[in-house]
């Protein structure tokens, strides 16, 4: 009886402790209230950051200093906000500290509730976190870092989080920049690859195997060896026709998912396979057509369409559209292709294509329609008259930002064109 009483008391204390922590952490108002459209205004500056990161990986035997500007921080956080509406973030850089703030809306019907996180990074010859605040709960920086490190190490059954922390040689700041000096990345990257390969994570083996099958299937077709560019719809038709032959009404949606992923890997970019698993017959030589397939006469539109469709299969629609939009904002930089509403149309068409093709309600019907497809109009609306090739200055002059009336009107034009495609009028309910 005494043991039972002790267990009950321990459970009650645990429940009260958890309830107390929740009360401390949850707040009724967000501490961050910024517009994502303003934050992504300088998305073109992220090119410079990506180049630094690529250099640190390619030249992995040398140390590197990664410089992150306020504009780059804002752009990345703004992208996250466009992709995840319940998230708000802000980064403030000063010579004596960098402050990271985030507000996450928690879906509660009775009242508004937010998880507000506030962390401060200090200049030091290592990663030095001053303090982490979650609502009214204050956690010392060293304890927060240690806890995160312990959790990652435990999950990966390695010391990879400890190695990652030790890669940081120095953190310094100016009024608008944070500089992170990294030790040579070679050893860390090799260990990270070993950890990734050894992770026991939930993976959709059936989807991976089906994707590998459809990837091999389309690579064996005669059209793949054509010495002149072929229509992307022909590749899609052949793959979806095969999916119709191999699937049943019960698993047609799953076969369509695999077919989309295979086409995205084959035509879009071979690195899409990283999100699916080991699907290439030869890991050292990715399968691809001899000449680049075309959609509306352009290879870039075929790639935009299929990669967006694949991202929709792998994620949420908001994330996929935000990626496409952010990529266009980055392209406004000097040397980029410029902001293109034509590319954005292909992104949005790819999202709609994936939506109807992977719907259990319409999967079989989509297979039937695409098995007889010979024209771009079946999946892609006309793109004539849409603005593209806009530099940053031209974009700002015409549209200001991505939540302006002028910008939203241009997006509305795209949606109106998508509404003319009969395939995309299939509703899920």
GROMACS .gro file of C-alpha atoms in nm, residues 5 20 31 59 61 63 72 81 103 110 113 156 161 195 201-202 208 249 256 259 278 287 301 352 355 399:
model
   26
    5UNK     CA    1   0.079   0.558  -0.247
   20UNK     CA    2   0.352   2.407  -1.459
   31UNK     CA    3   0.649   3.843  -2.929
   59UNK     CA    4   3.732   2.295  -4.995
   61UNK     CA    5   4.049   2.058  -4.586
   63UNK     CA    6   3.906   2.638  -4.241
   72UNK     CA    7   2.033   3.704  -4.534
   81UNK     CA    8   0.724   3.232  -4.261
  103UNK     CA    9   0.672   3.289  -3.222
  110UNK     CA   10  -1.075   2.821  -2.699
  113UNK     CA   11  -0.176   3.060  -2.760
  156UNK     CA   12   2.192   0.926  -3.372
  161UNK     CA   13   2.628   1.692  -3.225
  195UNK     CA   14   2.582   0.872  -3.913
  201UNK     CA   15   1.454   0.617  -3.931
  202UNK     CA   16   1.107   0.547  -4.058
  208UNK     CA   17   1.123   0.397  -5.256
  249UNK     CA   18  -0.778   0.136  -5.773
  256UNK     CA   19   0.129   0.794  -5.903
  259UNK     CA   20   0.589   0.795  -6.086
  278UNK     CA   21   1.855   0.456  -5.281
  287UNK     CA   22   1.998   0.821  -6.487
  301UNK     CA   23   0.968   2.481  -6.722
  352UNK     CA   24  -0.186   2.104  -5.890
  355UNK     CA   25  -0.257   1.716  -5.594
  399UNK     CA   26   0.541   4.490  -5.778
   0.00000   0.00000   0.00000
